[in-house]
């Protein structure tokens, strides 16, 4: 059963990635083009010769973006299916569709929203190349800590639900998650490397598009996986 759910999770991730790719092409790529134009204009004003492109922009915006999105969707779709397999039957939620959607929301908040609130994505021309390693390290540390915080909040919420009721469990778990996330974000270093003169509208819309792409991917993955898993689990229940 876990293998069948894993296959359906990867299929759901693939389909969700296709939707996310379309969203990114429509809303994200125009902002990337504007950011690249700003970078080229700044380099020309400073007399810096642009480096030759190893991969053309047309390939980056089409095949490159599609490949990266597909790998991301399939990978997280498989992980999503494994988490669903563990959670199904252990939680009080009996509907596969509802459970899949709730897990998708939890995954989006934990893996995407919380890290992005501390370290939001940046378009080209934003960021110091010398600090790339530090920025990458702190971002992945933020993701790991966010997952740990979510696990702690779930355990505390489960204990509170056993002692009182499910509503109290949800409230305690949510309060613990918010408190620990605030402490973690306060403890990690800030990064502010937006160059002078960079269009604020381009930066804001790029971050909106990046967050919207993730929202489309996780939301559609939860809905598609729930639709694919429901007949399989219903057949298992009847057998």
Tab-separated table of C-alpha atoms in Angstrom:
chain	number	residue	atom	x	y	z
A	1	UNK	CA	0.000	0.000	0.000
A	2	UNK	CA	2.820	2.414	0.836
A	3	UNK	CA	4.373	1.751	-2.582
A	4	UNK	CA	1.084	2.444	-4.352
A	5	UNK	CA	0.621	5.668	-2.418
A	6	UNK	CA	4.222	6.621	-3.212
A	7	UNK	CA	3.565	6.199	-6.938
A	8	UNK	CA	0.422	8.317	-6.682
A	9	UNK	CA	2.321	10.956	-4.738
A	10	UNK	CA	4.930	11.224	-7.476
A	11	UNK	CA	2.206	11.453	-10.118
A	12	UNK	CA	0.453	14.168	-8.111
A	13	UNK	CA	3.760	16.013	-7.740
A	14	UNK	CA	4.386	15.794	-11.478
A	15	UNK	CA	0.947	17.194	-12.344
A	16	UNK	CA	1.261	19.891	-9.697
A	17	UNK	CA	4.683	20.821	-11.092
A	18	UNK	CA	3.149	21.330	-14.526
A	19	UNK	CA	0.647	23.795	-13.071
A	20	UNK	CA	3.378	25.546	-11.080
A	21	UNK	CA	5.525	25.814	-14.204
A	22	UNK	CA	2.700	27.509	-16.093
A	23	UNK	CA	2.210	29.932	-13.200
A	24	UNK	CA	5.932	30.721	-13.063
A	25	UNK	CA	6.124	31.305	-16.816
A	26	UNK	CA	3.228	33.760	-16.733
A	27	UNK	CA	3.954	35.674	-13.528
A	28	UNK	CA	7.569	34.998	-12.586
A	29	UNK	CA	9.589	35.111	-15.782
A	30	UNK	CA	8.676	38.731	-16.690
A	31	UNK	CA	10.107	39.862	-13.339
A	32	UNK	CA	13.272	37.815	-13.928
A	33	UNK	CA	13.699	39.501	-17.320
A	34	UNK	CA	13.344	42.946	-15.731
A	35	UNK	CA	15.896	42.051	-13.038
A	36	UNK	CA	18.369	40.825	-15.658
A	37	UNK	CA	17.877	44.033	-17.635
A	38	UNK	CA	18.641	46.062	-14.494
A	39	UNK	CA	21.793	44.014	-13.877
A	40	UNK	CA	22.950	44.441	-17.477
A	41	UNK	CA	22.370	48.198	-17.352
A	42	UNK	CA	24.295	48.512	-14.097
A	43	UNK	CA	27.209	46.465	-15.441
A	44	UNK	CA	27.326	48.586	-18.593
A	45	UNK	CA	27.348	51.796	-16.544
A	46	UNK	CA	30.242	50.473	-14.450
A	47	UNK	CA	32.153	49.320	-17.532
A	48	UNK	CA	31.970	45.656	-16.583
A	49	UNK	CA	32.029	43.208	-19.470
A	50	UNK	CA	29.171	40.714	-19.085
A	51	UNK	CA	30.154	37.086	-18.743
A	52	UNK	CA	29.152	34.797	-21.618
A	53	UNK	CA	25.964	32.797	-21.057
A	54	UNK	CA	26.584	29.092	-20.632
A	55	UNK	CA	22.849	28.503	-21.040
A	56	UNK	CA	20.676	30.904	-23.014
A	57	UNK	CA	17.794	32.735	-21.364
A	58	UNK	CA	15.270	31.023	-23.631
A	59	UNK	CA	16.471	27.612	-22.435
A	60	UNK	CA	16.560	28.743	-18.807
A	61	UNK	CA	12.995	30.072	-18.994
A	62	UNK	CA	11.611	26.972	-20.720
A	63	UNK	CA	13.402	23.632	-20.445
A	64	UNK	CA	15.504	24.636	-17.447
A	65	UNK	CA	12.579	25.941	-15.433
A	66	UNK	CA	10.405	22.977	-16.427
A	67	UNK	CA	13.070	20.441	-15.428
A	68	UNK	CA	13.755	22.068	-12.070
A	69	UNK	CA	10.043	22.376	-11.280
A	70	UNK	CA	9.383	18.776	-12.304
A	71	UNK	CA	12.186	17.396	-10.143
A	72	UNK	CA	11.013	19.503	-7.218
A	73	UNK	CA	7.404	18.386	-7.619
A	74	UNK	CA	8.176	14.680	-8.032
A	75	UNK	CA	10.588	14.708	-5.081
A	76	UNK	CA	8.223	16.425	-2.698
A	77	UNK	CA	5.325	14.392	-4.058
A	78	UNK	CA	7.094	11.206	-2.983
A	79	UNK	CA	7.878	12.626	0.454
A	80	UNK	CA	4.315	13.856	0.753
A	81	UNK	CA	2.991	10.354	0.043
A	82	UNK	CA	5.255	8.851	2.714
A	83	UNK	CA	4.073	11.386	5.304
A	84	UNK	CA	0.477	10.689	4.298
A	85	UNK	CA	1.029	6.934	4.686
A	86	UNK	CA	2.348	7.494	8.200
A	87	UNK	CA	-0.405	9.921	9.216
A	88	UNK	CA	-3.394	8.065	7.729
A	89	UNK	CA	-5.052	5.961	10.401
A	90	UNK	CA	-3.039	7.564	13.200
A	91	UNK	CA	-4.976	10.816	13.150
A	92	UNK	CA	-8.649	11.349	13.774
A	93	UNK	CA	-9.156	12.559	10.181
A	94	UNK	CA	-10.749	9.709	8.219
A	95	UNK	CA	-11.193	11.409	4.843
A	96	UNK	CA	-8.123	10.976	2.593
A	97	UNK	CA	-8.961	14.166	0.698
A	98	UNK	CA	-9.174	16.274	3.856
A	99	UNK	CA	-6.017	14.749	5.312
A	100	UNK	CA	-4.086	15.267	2.070
A	101	UNK	CA	-5.168	18.912	1.872
A	102	UNK	CA	-4.266	19.562	5.524
A	103	UNK	CA	-0.853	17.948	5.052
A	104	UNK	CA	-0.293	20.060	1.932
A	105	UNK	CA	-1.088	23.226	3.897
A	106	UNK	CA	1.216	22.105	6.716
A	107	UNK	CA	3.996	21.310	4.246
A	108	UNK	CA	3.619	24.673	2.519
A	109	UNK	CA	3.753	26.568	5.808
A	110	UNK	CA	6.683	24.565	7.198
A	111	UNK	CA	8.899	24.141	4.132
A	112	UNK	CA	8.049	27.304	2.182
A	113	UNK	CA	6.255	30.070	4.068
A	114	UNK	CA	8.225	30.100	7.331
A	115	UNK	CA	11.698	30.019	5.658
A	116	UNK	CA	10.605	32.608	3.062
A	117	UNK	CA	9.440	35.013	5.748
A	118	UNK	CA	12.999	35.068	7.077
A	119	UNK	CA	14.885	34.685	3.793
A	120	UNK	CA	12.579	35.649	0.895
A	121	UNK	CA	13.599	34.634	-2.636
A	122	UNK	CA	15.451	37.189	-4.720
A	123	UNK	CA	15.615	37.725	-8.490
A	124	UNK	CA	18.888	38.097	-10.408
A	125	UNK	CA	20.960	41.192	-9.540
A	126	UNK	CA	19.933	40.923	-5.869
A	127	UNK	CA	22.507	39.455	-3.519
A	128	UNK	CA	26.253	39.522	-3.050
A	129	UNK	CA	28.023	36.581	-4.760
A	130	UNK	CA	30.573	36.505	-1.928
A	131	UNK	CA	27.841	35.689	0.607
A	132	UNK	CA	26.118	33.034	-1.508
A	133	UNK	CA	27.401	30.148	0.626
A	134	UNK	CA	26.278	31.833	3.850
A	135	UNK	CA	22.846	32.675	2.462
A	136	UNK	CA	22.339	29.133	1.188
A	137	UNK	CA	23.450	27.626	4.490
A	138	UNK	CA	21.214	29.831	6.619
A	139	UNK	CA	18.228	29.174	4.353
A	140	UNK	CA	18.535	25.400	4.657
A	141	UNK	CA	19.128	25.729	8.399
A	142	UNK	CA	15.876	27.672	8.561
A	143	UNK	CA	14.046	24.876	6.714
A	144	UNK	CA	15.485	22.203	9.024
A	145	UNK	CA	14.605	24.167	12.149
A	146	UNK	CA	11.115	24.852	10.813
A	147	UNK	CA	10.535	21.117	10.332
A	148	UNK	CA	11.826	20.390	13.844
A	149	UNK	CA	9.589	23.085	15.293
A	150	UNK	CA	6.586	21.642	13.444
A	151	UNK	CA	7.346	18.159	14.837
A	152	UNK	CA	7.616	19.532	18.383
A	153	UNK	CA	4.369	21.470	17.990
A	154	UNK	CA	2.594	18.345	16.711
A	155	UNK	CA	3.760	16.279	19.696
A	156	UNK	CA	2.685	18.938	22.184
A	157	UNK	CA	-0.636	19.397	20.411
A	158	UNK	CA	-1.244	15.640	20.450
A	159	UNK	CA	-0.538	15.449	24.184
A	160	UNK	CA	-2.851	18.388	24.847
A	161	UNK	CA	-5.595	16.759	22.771
A	162	UNK	CA	-5.282	13.546	24.768
A	163	UNK	CA	-5.486	15.433	28.052
A	164	UNK	CA	-8.314	17.790	27.070
A	165	UNK	CA	-9.883	17.778	23.602
A	166	UNK	CA	-8.893	18.158	19.942
A	167	UNK	CA	-9.633	21.897	19.880
A	168	UNK	CA	-7.282	22.499	22.792
A	169	UNK	CA	-4.671	20.356	21.054
A	170	UNK	CA	-4.863	22.439	17.877
A	171	UNK	CA	-4.593	25.690	19.843
A	172	UNK	CA	-1.628	24.516	21.926
A	173	UNK	CA	0.187	23.118	18.917
A	174	UNK	CA	-0.365	26.289	16.893
A	175	UNK	CA	0.757	28.545	19.754
A	176	UNK	CA	3.922	26.516	20.317
A	177	UNK	CA	4.708	26.567	16.593
A	178	UNK	CA	4.325	30.342	16.306
A	179	UNK	CA	6.386	30.977	19.452
A	180	UNK	CA	9.255	28.685	18.472
A	181	UNK	CA	9.308	29.964	14.887
A	182	UNK	CA	9.559	33.539	16.171
A	183	UNK	CA	12.485	32.567	18.430
A	184	UNK	CA	14.273	30.741	15.612
A	185	UNK	CA	13.857	33.608	13.163
A	186	UNK	CA	15.043	36.088	15.771
A	187	UNK	CA	18.156	34.012	16.458
A	188	UNK	CA	19.253	33.575	12.835
A	189	UNK	CA	21.174	36.383	11.083
A	190	UNK	CA	19.402	38.809	8.790
A	191	UNK	CA	20.346	39.220	5.129
A	192	UNK	CA	19.795	42.549	3.375
A	193	UNK	CA	21.620	42.779	0.057
A	194	UNK	CA	19.215	44.633	-2.240
A	195	UNK	CA	21.345	46.992	-4.374
A	196	UNK	CA	20.619	50.698	-4.483
A	197	UNK	CA	18.228	51.653	-7.235
A	198	UNK	CA	16.744	48.203	-7.733
A	199	UNK	CA	13.029	48.586	-8.605
A	200	UNK	CA	10.988	47.788	-5.511
A	201	UNK	CA	7.997	46.762	-7.637
A	202	UNK	CA	10.062	44.156	-9.498
A	203	UNK	CA	11.394	42.719	-6.230
A	204	UNK	CA	7.936	42.598	-4.654
A	205	UNK	CA	6.260	41.037	-7.683
A	206	UNK	CA	9.020	38.456	-8.058
A	207	UNK	CA	8.566	37.384	-4.451
A	208	UNK	CA	4.808	37.299	-4.941
A	209	UNK	CA	5.250	35.082	-8.006
A	210	UNK	CA	7.685	32.781	-6.214
A	211	UNK	CA	5.320	32.343	-3.274
A	212	UNK	CA	2.344	31.944	-5.595
A	213	UNK	CA	4.172	29.242	-7.548
A	214	UNK	CA	4.776	27.298	-4.349
A	215	UNK	CA	1.160	27.798	-3.297
A	216	UNK	CA	-0.062	26.418	-6.625
A	217	UNK	CA	2.289	23.445	-6.388
A	218	UNK	CA	1.471	22.427	-2.810
A	219	UNK	CA	-2.247	23.144	-3.079
A	220	UNK	CA	-2.728	21.245	-6.318
A	221	UNK	CA	-0.515	18.403	-5.066
A	222	UNK	CA	-2.726	17.981	-2.005
A	223	UNK	CA	-5.922	18.061	-4.057
A	224	UNK	CA	-4.636	15.715	-6.783
A	225	UNK	CA	-3.107	13.245	-4.341
A	226	UNK	CA	-6.307	13.158	-2.292
A	227	UNK	CA	-8.302	12.379	-5.439
A	228	UNK	CA	-5.870	9.615	-6.456
A	229	UNK	CA	-5.573	8.056	-3.003
A	230	UNK	CA	-9.285	7.967	-2.144
A	231	UNK	CA	-10.274	5.104	-4.530
A	232	UNK	CA	-7.228	3.065	-3.496
A	233	UNK	CA	-7.956	3.408	0.209
A	234	UNK	CA	-11.674	2.750	-0.339
A	235	UNK	CA	-10.825	-0.504	-2.148
A	236	UNK	CA	-8.541	-1.492	0.700
A	237	UNK	CA	-11.289	-0.767	3.253
A	238	UNK	CA	-13.770	-2.976	1.409
A	239	UNK	CA	-11.341	-5.896	1.070
